[in-house]
Amino acid sequence: MGSFLWVLESTEKYRFPYRVTIRKGEKIILSLFVQDKWPGAGKHIFCMRDTEKPSSNYQEIERVPIISINRYGKRLSVVLDRAQNKRCDFLFLKKKYKNKEGEYEQIFWRTEQGLKEHRPKVKLTAKGNHHLHILIDINERYPWKFANCSVKRAQLKAGDYALLSESGIIAVAERKTFTNFIGDIGNLPLLHMKLGELAKYKHSAFVVEANYSDFLNPSKLKVYTPSYLSKVLAEIFAYHPGFQIIFAGNRKLANEWTLRFFQAVMSHEKDNIPTIVSEVASKYETKKDFTGGIYYDIRREILEATEDTFTINELRKKFPLTSDTKIRKVLSDLREEGYIENFGKGKKSVWKKT
């Protein structure tokens, strides 16, 4: 994660006095001219894409590690590794010209506080439409209904329901009744294999026509105890962290949830943002195993990689972008926890693992 950087520079331009770049190592992933260092309270800053040749005249103001970069529809969400002014997103819009054919791009830089104050309107709909092409497995008995959608029976490799797009199947849903799920738990290794197969799809869900509480209700169980089932369900969530398991309550709500799920997936697929930004959110997407940022990176370095005896200068060299305040905070916490001790003062100060 340390290779993802947020860099703010001064440009001396009148309209756009600053430039923001997102970088992976030395490669610039996204470069925008902006009108301020950071959007003020309740403000959205208009941005202009940087299409100029690289310039050495820009003066760097700050360089901050990035915790995460994620795409949500037309938005690119960025979280910086610092205490304040850490969350923001960029909204990419396409507008049609009023007096001629074609479209032009609009980019807005927005912060967490700005989004809270503006409260953007969100339109939701639960109705199906003919643009949704849904496949139902031929082995599915008494299938769910998807009114107004294009529905077809097919032999599915995984799942009971699938969402079809021009590029192929982009989402699958496995349907289970309470009785079906109890039966599958009788062979856990096989169930894990099935769930693993479903998880290989870009979007997938395991939708249960029952409540979680049903599996912990002794009056509804004949073979297993609530204690055993609670452990099994916990194991399923732990072994398949990227997979959605939905306890919908009943058949009708399970059907409704799956329709909304397919609609949201299709909407997300159609909400294309500029190619280079899509690249950030896919090829250069931040890892899912984030464990806390620079603070925890320094902790791991001290506890796992560093020699038994070390100095603060050695840590400064390994984390050149990190402030002394944060490094000293890690050292202080580890000392209070009993992992390290300090000997000497000033430049002769040495830290030692206990």
Coordinates of N, CA and C in Angstrom, one line a residue, residues 1-4 24 66-70 280-292:
M1 N 0.8 -1.2 0.0 CA 0.0 0.0 0.0 C 0.9 1.3 0.0
G2 N 2.1 1.2 0.5 CA 2.9 2.4 0.6 C 3.2 3.0 -0.8
S3 N 3.0 2.3 -1.9 CA 3.3 2.8 -3.2 C 2.3 3.7 -3.8
F4 N 1.1 3.8 -3.1 CA 0.0 4.7 -3.5 C 0.2 6.0 -2.8
K24 N 1.2 5.6 -8.3 CA 1.6 4.3 -7.9 C 3.1 4.2 -8.2
I66 N -1.8 6.7 0.6 CA -3.2 6.5 0.4 C -3.5 5.1 1.0
I67 N -4.6 5.1 1.8 CA -5.1 3.9 2.4 C -5.9 3.1 1.4
S68 N -6.9 3.7 0.7 CA -7.7 3.0 -0.2 C -8.2 3.8 -1.4
I69 N -8.4 3.2 -2.5 CA -9.0 3.8 -3.7 C -10.1 2.8 -4.2
N70 N -11.3 3.3 -4.3 CA -12.4 2.4 -4.7 C -13.3 3.2 -5.7
V280 N -7.6 2.6 -12.1 CA -7.3 2.7 -10.7 C -8.1 1.8 -9.9
A281 N -9.4 1.7 -10.2 CA -10.3 1.0 -9.3 C -10.3 -0.5 -9.6
S282 N -9.6 -0.9 -10.6 CA -9.6 -2.4 -10.9 C -8.1 -2.9 -10.9
K283 N -7.4 -2.5 -11.9 CA -6.0 -3.0 -11.9 C -5.1 -2.5 -10.8
Y284 N -5.4 -1.3 -10.4 CA -4.6 -0.7 -9.3 C -5.4 -0.6 -8.0
E285 N -6.4 -1.3 -7.9 CA -7.3 -1.3 -6.7 C -6.5 -1.7 -5.5
T286 N -6.7 -0.9 -4.4 CA -6.0 -1.2 -3.1 C -6.4 -2.6 -2.6
K287 N -5.5 -3.2 -1.9 CA -5.7 -4.5 -1.4 C -6.8 -4.6 -0.3
K288 N -7.4 -5.8 -0.2 CA -8.5 -5.9 0.7 C -8.0 -6.3 2.1
D289 N -6.7 -6.5 2.3 CA -6.2 -6.9 3.6 C -5.6 -5.8 4.3
F290 N -6.1 -4.6 4.1 CA -5.6 -3.4 4.8 C -5.8 -3.6 6.3
T291 N -4.7 -3.3 7.1 CA -4.7 -3.6 8.5 C -4.5 -2.3 9.4
G292 N -4.7 -1.2 8.8 CA -4.6 0.0 9.7 C -3.7 1.2 9.3

